[in-house]
Short mmCIF file of C-alpha atoms in Angstrom, two decimals:
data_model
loop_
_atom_site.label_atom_id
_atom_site.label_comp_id
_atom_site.label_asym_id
_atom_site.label_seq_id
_atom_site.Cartn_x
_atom_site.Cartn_y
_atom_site.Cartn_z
CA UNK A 820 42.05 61.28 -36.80
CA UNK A 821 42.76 60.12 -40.39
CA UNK A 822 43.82 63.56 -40.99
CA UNK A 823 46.43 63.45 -38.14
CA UNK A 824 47.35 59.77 -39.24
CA UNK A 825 48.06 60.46 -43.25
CA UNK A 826 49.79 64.20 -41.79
CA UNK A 827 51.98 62.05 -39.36
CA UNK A 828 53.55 60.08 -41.86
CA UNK A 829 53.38 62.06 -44.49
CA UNK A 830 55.90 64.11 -42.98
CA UNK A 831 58.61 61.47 -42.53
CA UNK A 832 58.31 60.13 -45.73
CA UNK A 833 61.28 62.18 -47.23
CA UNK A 834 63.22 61.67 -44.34
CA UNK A 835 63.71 58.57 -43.44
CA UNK A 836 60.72 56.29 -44.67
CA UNK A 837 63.23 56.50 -48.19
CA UNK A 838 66.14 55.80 -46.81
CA UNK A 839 64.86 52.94 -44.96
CA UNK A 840 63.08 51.54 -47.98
CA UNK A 841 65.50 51.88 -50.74
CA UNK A 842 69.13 51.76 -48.86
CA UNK A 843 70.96 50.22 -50.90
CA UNK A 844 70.17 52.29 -53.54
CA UNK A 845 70.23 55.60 -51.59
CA UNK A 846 73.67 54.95 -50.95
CA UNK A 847 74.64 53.89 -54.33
CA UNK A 848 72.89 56.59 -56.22
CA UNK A 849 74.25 59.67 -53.87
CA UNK A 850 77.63 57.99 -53.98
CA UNK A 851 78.13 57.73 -50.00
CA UNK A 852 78.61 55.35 -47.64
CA UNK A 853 76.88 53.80 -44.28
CA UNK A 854 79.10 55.77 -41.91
CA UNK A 855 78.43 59.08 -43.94
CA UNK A 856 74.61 58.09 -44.15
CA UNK A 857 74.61 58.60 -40.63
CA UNK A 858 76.41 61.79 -40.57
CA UNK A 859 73.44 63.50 -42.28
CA UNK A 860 70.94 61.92 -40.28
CA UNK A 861 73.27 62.97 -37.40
CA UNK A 862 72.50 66.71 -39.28
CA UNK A 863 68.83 66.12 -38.78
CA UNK A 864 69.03 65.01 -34.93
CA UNK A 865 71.33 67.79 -34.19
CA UNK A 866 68.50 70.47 -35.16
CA UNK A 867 65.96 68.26 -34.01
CA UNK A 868 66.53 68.20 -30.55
CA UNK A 869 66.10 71.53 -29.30
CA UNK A 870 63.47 71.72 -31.70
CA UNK A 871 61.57 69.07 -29.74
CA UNK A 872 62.15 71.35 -26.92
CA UNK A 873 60.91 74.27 -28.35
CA UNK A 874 58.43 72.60 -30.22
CA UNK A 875 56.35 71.07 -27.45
CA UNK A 876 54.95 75.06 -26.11
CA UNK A 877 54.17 75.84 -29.36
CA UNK A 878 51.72 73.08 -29.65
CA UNK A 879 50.09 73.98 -26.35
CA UNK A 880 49.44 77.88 -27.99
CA UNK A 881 48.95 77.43 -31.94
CA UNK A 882 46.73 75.56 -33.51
CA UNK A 883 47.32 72.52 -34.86
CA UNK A 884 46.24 73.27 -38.50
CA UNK A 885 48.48 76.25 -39.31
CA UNK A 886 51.62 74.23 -37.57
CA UNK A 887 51.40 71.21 -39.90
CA UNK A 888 50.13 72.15 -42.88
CA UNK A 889 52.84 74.77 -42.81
CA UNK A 890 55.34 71.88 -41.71
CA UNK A 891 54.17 69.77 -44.25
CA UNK A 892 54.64 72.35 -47.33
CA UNK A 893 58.18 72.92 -46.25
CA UNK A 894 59.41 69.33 -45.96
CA UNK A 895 57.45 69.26 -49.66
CA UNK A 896 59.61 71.79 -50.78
CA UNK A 897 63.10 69.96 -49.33
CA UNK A 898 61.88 66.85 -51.13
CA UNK A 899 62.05 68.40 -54.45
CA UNK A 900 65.58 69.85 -53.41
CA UNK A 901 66.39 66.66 -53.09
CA UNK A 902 64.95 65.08 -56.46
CA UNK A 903 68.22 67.16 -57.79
CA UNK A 904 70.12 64.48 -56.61
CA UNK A 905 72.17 67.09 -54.77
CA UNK A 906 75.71 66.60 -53.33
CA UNK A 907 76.72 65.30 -49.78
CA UNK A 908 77.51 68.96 -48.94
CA UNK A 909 73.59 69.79 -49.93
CA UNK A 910 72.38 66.80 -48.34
CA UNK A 911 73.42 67.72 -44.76
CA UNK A 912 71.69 71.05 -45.52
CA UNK A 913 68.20 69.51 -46.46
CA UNK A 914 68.35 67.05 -43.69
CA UNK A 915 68.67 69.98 -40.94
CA UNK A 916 66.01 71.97 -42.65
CA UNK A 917 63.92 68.65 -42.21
CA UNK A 918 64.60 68.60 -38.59
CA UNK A 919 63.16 72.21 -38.23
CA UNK A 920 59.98 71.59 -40.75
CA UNK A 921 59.19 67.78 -38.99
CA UNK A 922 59.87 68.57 -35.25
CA UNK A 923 59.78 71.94 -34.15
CA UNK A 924 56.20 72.98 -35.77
CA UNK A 925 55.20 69.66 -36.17
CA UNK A 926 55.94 66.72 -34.01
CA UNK A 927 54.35 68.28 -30.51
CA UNK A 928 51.20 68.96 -31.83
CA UNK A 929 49.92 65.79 -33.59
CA UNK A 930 50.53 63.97 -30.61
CA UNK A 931 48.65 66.86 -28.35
CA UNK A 932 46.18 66.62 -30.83
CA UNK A 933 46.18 62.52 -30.40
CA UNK A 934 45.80 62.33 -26.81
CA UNK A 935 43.33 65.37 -26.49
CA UNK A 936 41.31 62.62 -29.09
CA UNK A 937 41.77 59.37 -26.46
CA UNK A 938 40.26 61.68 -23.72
CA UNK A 939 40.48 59.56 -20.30
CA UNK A 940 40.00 55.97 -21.43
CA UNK A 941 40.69 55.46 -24.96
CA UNK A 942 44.83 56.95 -24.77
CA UNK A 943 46.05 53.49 -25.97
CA UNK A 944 43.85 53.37 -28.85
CA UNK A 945 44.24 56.72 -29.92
CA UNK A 946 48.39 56.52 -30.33
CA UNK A 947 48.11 52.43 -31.50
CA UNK A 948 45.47 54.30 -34.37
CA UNK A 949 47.81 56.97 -34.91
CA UNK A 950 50.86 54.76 -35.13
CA UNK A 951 48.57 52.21 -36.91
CA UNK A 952 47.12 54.21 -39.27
CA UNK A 953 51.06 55.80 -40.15
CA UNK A 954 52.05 52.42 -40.80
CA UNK A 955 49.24 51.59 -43.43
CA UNK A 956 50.38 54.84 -45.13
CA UNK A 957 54.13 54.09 -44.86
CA UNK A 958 53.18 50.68 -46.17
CA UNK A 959 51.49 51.51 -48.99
CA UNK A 960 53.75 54.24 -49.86
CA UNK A 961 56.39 51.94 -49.83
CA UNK A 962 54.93 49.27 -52.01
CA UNK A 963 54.22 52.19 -54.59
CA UNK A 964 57.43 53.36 -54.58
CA UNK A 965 58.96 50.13 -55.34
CA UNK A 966 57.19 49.70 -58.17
CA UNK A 967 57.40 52.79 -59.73
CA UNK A 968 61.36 52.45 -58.85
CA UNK A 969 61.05 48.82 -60.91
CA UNK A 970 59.11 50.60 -63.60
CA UNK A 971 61.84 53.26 -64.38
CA UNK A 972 64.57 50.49 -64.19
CA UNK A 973 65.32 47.49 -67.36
CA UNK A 974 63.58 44.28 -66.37
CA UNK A 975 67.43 42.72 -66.18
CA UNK A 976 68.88 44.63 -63.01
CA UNK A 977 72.13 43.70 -63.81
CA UNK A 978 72.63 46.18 -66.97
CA UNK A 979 70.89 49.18 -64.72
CA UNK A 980 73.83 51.65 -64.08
CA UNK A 981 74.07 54.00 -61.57
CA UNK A 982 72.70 56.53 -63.78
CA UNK A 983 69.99 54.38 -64.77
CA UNK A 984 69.10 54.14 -61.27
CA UNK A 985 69.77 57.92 -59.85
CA UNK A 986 66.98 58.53 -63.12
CA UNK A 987 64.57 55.98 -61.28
CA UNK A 988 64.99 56.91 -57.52
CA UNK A 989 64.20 61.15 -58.91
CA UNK A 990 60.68 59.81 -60.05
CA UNK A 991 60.70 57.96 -56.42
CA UNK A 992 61.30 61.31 -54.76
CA UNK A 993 59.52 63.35 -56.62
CA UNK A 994 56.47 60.90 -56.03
CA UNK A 995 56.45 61.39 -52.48
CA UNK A 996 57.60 65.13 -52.24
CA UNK A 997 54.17 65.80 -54.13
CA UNK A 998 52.10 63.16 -52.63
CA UNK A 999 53.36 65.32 -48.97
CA UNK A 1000 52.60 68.72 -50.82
CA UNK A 1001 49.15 67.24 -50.95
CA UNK A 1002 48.30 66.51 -47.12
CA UNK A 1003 49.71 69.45 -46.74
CA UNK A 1004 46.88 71.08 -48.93
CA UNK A 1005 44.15 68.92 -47.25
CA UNK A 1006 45.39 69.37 -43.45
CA UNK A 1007 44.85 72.86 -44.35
CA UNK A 1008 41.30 72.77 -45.54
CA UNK A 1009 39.94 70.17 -43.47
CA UNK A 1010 41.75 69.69 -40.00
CA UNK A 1011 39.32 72.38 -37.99
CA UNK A 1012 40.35 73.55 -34.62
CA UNK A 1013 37.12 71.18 -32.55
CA UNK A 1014 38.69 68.59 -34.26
CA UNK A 1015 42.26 68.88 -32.98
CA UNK A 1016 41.85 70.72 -29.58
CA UNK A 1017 45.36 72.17 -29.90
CA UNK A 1018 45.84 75.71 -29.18
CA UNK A 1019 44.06 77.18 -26.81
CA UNK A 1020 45.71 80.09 -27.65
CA UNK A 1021 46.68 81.38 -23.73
CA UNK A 1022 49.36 79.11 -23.09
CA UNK A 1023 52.43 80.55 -23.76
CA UNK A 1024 55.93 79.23 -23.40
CA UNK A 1025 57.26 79.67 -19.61
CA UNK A 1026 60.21 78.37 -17.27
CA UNK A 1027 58.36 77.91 -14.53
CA UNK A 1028 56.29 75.04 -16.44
CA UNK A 1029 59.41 73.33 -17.79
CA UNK A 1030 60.25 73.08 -14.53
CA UNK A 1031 57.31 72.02 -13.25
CA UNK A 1032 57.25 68.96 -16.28
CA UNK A 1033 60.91 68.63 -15.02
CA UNK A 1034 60.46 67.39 -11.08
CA UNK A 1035 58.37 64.89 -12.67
CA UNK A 1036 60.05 61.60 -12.36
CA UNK A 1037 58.22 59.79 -14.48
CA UNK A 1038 58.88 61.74 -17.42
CA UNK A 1039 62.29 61.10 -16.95
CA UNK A 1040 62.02 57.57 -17.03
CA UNK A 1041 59.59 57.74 -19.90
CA UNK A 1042 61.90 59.73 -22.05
CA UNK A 1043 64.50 56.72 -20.79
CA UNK A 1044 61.79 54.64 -22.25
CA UNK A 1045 61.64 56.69 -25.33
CA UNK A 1046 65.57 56.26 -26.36
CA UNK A 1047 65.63 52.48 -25.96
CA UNK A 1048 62.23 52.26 -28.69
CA UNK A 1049 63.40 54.44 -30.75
CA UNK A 1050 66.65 52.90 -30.49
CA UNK A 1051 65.51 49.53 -31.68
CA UNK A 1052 63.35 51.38 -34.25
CA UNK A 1053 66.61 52.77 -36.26
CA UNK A 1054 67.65 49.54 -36.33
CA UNK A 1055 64.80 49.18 -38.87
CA UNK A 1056 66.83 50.79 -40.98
CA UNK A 1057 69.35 48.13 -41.57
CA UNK A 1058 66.54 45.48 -42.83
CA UNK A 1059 66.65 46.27 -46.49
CA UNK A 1060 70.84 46.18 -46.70
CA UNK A 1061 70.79 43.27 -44.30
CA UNK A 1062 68.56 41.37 -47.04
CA UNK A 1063 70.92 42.36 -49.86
CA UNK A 1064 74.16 41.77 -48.02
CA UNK A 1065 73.34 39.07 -46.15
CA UNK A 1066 70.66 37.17 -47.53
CA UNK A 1067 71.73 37.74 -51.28
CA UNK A 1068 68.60 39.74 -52.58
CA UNK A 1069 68.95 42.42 -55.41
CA UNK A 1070 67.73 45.72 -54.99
CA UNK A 1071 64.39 45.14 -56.01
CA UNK A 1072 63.78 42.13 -53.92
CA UNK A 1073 65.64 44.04 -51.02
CA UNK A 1074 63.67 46.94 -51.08
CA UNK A 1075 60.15 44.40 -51.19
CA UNK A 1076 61.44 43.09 -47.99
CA UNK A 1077 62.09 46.42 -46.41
CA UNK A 1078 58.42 47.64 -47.43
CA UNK A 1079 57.35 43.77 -45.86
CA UNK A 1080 58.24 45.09 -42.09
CA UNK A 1081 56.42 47.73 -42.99
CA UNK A 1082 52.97 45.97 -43.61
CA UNK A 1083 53.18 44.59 -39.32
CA UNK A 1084 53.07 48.48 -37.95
CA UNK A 1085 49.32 48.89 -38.02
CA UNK A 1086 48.27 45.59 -36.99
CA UNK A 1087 50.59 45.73 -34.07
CA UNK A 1088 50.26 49.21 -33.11
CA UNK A 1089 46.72 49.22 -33.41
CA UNK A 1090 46.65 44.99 -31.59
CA UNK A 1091 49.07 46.86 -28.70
CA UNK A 1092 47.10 49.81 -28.10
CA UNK A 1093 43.41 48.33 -27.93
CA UNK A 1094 45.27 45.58 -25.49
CA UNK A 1095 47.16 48.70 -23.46
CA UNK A 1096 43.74 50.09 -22.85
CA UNK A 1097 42.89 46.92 -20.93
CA UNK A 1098 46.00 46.06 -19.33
CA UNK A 1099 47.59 49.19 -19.08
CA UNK A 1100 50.20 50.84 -21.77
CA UNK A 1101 53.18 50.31 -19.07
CA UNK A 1102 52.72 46.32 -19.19
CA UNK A 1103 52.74 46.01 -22.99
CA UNK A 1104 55.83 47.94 -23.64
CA UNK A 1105 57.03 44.85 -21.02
CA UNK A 1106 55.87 42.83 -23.35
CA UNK A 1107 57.59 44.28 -26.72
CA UNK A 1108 60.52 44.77 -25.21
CA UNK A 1109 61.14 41.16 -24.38
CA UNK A 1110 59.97 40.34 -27.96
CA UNK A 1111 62.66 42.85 -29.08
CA UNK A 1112 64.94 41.29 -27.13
CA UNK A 1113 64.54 38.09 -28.39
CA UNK A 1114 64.33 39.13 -31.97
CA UNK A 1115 68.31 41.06 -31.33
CA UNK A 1116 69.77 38.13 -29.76
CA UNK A 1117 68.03 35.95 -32.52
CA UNK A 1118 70.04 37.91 -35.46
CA UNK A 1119 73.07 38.86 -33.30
CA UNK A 1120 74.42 35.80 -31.90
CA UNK A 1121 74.20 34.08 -36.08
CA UNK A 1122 70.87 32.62 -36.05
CA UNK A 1123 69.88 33.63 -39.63
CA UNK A 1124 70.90 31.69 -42.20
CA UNK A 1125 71.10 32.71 -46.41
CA UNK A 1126 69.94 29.19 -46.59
CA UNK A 1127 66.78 29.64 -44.23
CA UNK A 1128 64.97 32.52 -45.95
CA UNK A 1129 61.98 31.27 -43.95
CA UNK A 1130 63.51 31.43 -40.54
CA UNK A 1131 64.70 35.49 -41.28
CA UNK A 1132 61.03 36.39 -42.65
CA UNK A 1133 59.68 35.28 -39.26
CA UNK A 1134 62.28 36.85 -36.74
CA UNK A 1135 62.01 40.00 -38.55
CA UNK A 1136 58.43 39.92 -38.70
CA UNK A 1137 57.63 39.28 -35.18
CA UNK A 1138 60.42 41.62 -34.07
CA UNK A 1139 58.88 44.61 -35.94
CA UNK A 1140 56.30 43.87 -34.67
CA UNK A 1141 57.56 44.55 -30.98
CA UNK A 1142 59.44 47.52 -32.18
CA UNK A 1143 56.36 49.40 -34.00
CA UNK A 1144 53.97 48.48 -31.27
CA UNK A 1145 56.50 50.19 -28.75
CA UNK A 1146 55.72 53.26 -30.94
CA UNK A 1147 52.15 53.24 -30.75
CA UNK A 1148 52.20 52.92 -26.74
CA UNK A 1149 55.56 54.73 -25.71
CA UNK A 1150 53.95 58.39 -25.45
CA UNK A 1151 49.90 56.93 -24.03
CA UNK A 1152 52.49 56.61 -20.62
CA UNK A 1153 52.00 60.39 -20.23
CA UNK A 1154 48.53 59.60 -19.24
CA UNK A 1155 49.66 56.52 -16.93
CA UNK A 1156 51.78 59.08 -15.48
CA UNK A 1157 49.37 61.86 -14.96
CA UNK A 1158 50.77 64.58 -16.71
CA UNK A 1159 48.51 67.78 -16.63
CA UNK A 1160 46.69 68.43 -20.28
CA UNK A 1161 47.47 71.52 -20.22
CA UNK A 1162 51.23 70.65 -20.33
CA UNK A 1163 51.36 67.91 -22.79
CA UNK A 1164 52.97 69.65 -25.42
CA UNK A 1165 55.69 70.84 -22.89
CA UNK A 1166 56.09 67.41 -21.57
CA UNK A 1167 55.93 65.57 -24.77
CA UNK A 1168 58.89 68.54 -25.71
CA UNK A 1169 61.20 67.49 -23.35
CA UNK A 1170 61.08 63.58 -23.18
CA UNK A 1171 61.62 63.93 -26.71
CA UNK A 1172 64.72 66.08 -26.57
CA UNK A 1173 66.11 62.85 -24.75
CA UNK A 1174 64.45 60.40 -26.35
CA UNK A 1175 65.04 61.03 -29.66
CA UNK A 1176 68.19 61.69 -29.44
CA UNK A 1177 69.48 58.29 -31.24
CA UNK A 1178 68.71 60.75 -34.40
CA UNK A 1179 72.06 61.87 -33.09
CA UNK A 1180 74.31 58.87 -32.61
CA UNK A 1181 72.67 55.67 -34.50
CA UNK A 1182 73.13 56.73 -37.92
CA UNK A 1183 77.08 57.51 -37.48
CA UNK A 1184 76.99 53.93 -34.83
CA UNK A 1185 75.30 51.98 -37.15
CA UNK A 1186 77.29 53.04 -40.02
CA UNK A 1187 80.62 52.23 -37.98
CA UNK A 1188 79.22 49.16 -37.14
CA UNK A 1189 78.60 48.10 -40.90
CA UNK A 1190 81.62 49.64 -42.51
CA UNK A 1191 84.14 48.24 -39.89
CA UNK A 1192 82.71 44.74 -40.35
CA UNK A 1193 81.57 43.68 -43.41
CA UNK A 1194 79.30 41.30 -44.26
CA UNK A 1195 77.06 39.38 -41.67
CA UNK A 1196 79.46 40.40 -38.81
CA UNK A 1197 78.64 44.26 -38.68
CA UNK A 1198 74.59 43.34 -38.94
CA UNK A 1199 75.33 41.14 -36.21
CA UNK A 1200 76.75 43.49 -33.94
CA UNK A 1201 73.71 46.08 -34.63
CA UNK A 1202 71.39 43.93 -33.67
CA UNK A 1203 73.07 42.79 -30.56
CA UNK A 1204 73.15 46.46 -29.90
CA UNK A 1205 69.37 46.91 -30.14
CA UNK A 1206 69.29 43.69 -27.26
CA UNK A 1207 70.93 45.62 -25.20
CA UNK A 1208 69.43 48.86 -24.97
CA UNK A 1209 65.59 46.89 -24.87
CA UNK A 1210 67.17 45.11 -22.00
CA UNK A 1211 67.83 48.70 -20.30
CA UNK A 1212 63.99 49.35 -21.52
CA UNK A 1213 62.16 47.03 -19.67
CA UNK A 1214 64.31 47.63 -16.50
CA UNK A 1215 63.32 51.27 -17.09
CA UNK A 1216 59.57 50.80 -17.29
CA UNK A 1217 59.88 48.13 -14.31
CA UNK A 1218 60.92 51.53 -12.62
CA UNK A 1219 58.19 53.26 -13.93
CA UNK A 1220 55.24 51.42 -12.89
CA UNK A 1221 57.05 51.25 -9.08
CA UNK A 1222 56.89 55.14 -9.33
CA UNK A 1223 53.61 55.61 -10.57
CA UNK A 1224 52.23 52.53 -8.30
CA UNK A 1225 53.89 54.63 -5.25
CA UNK A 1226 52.33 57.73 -6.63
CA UNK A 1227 48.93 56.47 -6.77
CA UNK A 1228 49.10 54.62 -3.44
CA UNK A 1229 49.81 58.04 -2.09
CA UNK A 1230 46.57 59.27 -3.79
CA UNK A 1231 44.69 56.32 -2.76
CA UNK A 1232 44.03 54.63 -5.66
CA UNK A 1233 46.15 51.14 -6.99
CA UNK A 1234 47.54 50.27 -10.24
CA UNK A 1235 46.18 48.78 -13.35
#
């Protein structure tokens, strides 16, 4: 397990974890803008989806070992690509490599490997761990990066050109791409077949189970489930350039703040999962969503004040809180919803070609959003955004428990 926790963020580091972090600066030192931010990671969702698709079968024949060290090594190799400080042209290409090398050998198999690891009983602890344990990584990651970003730059920020701080955010990236090259190296050695339980090596990619996976309604509904999470989890995105913007914080303070949300994952993933286990993973994700709710409607209808510094720590605190402990408990549904072991990875494959895909249109609606209004208006209006589509999530998994209480009702048994 701490082998699939430290692989499982490892890999998104490059991606998005710096992006997220330090976007202020991203955007300043590659010389683009929100709305074109969002047309690379537009690049990366693109390939991404069918490699979710694709991905999922693999995981259910190959072990787990070969699949992400080899993903690992390859996103390693982008990263340093993109220590170059390469143009916007060269950007779109190294964030579609990134959605082959993160999704299509990667993504399906940690989590096969995670819930083979919860067995019957334990699935909520096993993905609030996983998600957990990525958090503590992203967390500390984050804090490092900062300060060897601060390091690199004069202590008065307001001399630092953009040259000054293209020469900082290279050390940044070349940090990470090696620190990723490493896991990569130790997933290798040490991640042993018993331990993982992917790849039993006779499943092989067929039709006929797609199809089965597909007359399943609840994995429809859970990939609904899926889109509105991961919707509000973009949205995370925005925290750093909302302090800066909005709040009046300089770089350095902004990125602090971003790395701050980041320090709630693991007690709230792991907190959500341990609680799923006794209450059932469908009835937290009730829970988070409402906080999520809440936490949009808080920022979007002008509650946050420059003034109140306070007030903003709190509402984003407790709403990343709901929004990371939806992704510790989003995928233990598959085991509410009974979906054969031996089809996990094909399962996982296709609620993730739908629910991921706001790797296709947040980046580009978020940018939009920002660029068209400036100022506290366009943050506004994202946040309102992520309201409404947790308001279509807990309608969604209101759904989903009805099916799977009819569904086990039929079998005899009730619901948790």
């Amino acid at each position: 397990m701490a082998l699939l926790i430290l692989a499982g963020e490892a890999i998104f580091l490059l991606p998005f974890v710096l992006a997220r972090v330090f976007r202020p600066t991203f955007l300043a030192v590659f010389g683009i803008n929100n709305f074109e931010l969002g047309l690379i990671f537009s690049v990366y969702g693109l390939v991404a989806i069918p490699a979710y698709l694709f991905g999922g079968p693999l995981a259910d024949r190959f072990p787990a070992r070969k699949l992400m060290a080899v993903a690992l090594a390859s996103t390693s190799g982008l990263g340093f690509l993109l220590a170059t400080i390469p143009s916007f042209d060269q950007l779109r290409w190294i964030y579609g490599g990134w959605g082959l090398t993160t999704i299509l050998l990667f993504w399906a198999a940690l989590l096969r490997a995670t819930r083979e690891w919860g067995g019957d009983r334990l699935q909520g602890t096993a993905y609030g761990l996983l998600d957990g344990g990525r958090g503590l990584i992203s967390a500390v990651i984050g804090t490092t990066t900062v300060a060897i970003f601060a390091f690199f730059l004069p202590t008065d920020l307001e001399v630092a050109t953009v040259d000054m701080r293209g020469a900082a955010f290279r050390q940044v990236i070349l940090f990470v791409a090696s620190f990723v090259l490493l896991i990569a190296v130790l997933v290798w050695i040490g991640l042993r077949p018993r331990q993982s339980g992917v790849g039993g090596g006779g499943h092989r990619i067929s039709l006929p189970d797609l199809a089965r996976v597909a007359r399943m309604p609840n994995v429809w509904l859970q990939a609904v489930i899926i889109v509105c999470a991961y919707t509000g989890y973009k949205v995370t995105d925005d925290f750093s350039l909302f302090a800066k913007e909005v709040m009046g914080y300089d770089e350095i303070r902004a990125a602090n703040f971003g790395t701050l949300s980041l320090w709630v994952r693991p007690v709230a993933t792991v907190g959500a999962g341990l609680l799923a286990d006794r209450l059932s993973a469908s009835r937290m994700i009730l829970v988070c969503f409402a906080v999520m709710i809440a936490g949009g409607l808080a920022v979007g209808l002008g509650g946050m004040d420059p003034g109140l510094p306070g007030l903003f720590v709190l509402t984003i605190l407790a709403t990343s809180a709901g929004l990371f402990a939806l992704r510790g408990l989003y995928f233990a549904l598959t085991q509410e919803g009974k979906v054969p072991l031996a089809l996990t990875g094909t399962a996982i494959g296709l609620m993730s070609v739908i629910g991921y895909t706001p790797d296709i249109f947040m980046g580009p609606l978020m940018g939009h959003l920002l660029d068209r209004s400036p100022g506290a208006t366009g943050h506004q209006h994202v946040f309102l955004m992520m309201a409404g589509f947790a308001s279509l999530g807990l309608l969604t998994t209101l759904v989903f428990r009805g099916v799977i209480r009819r569904k086990r009702v039929l079998e005899g048994e009730g619901i948790e």
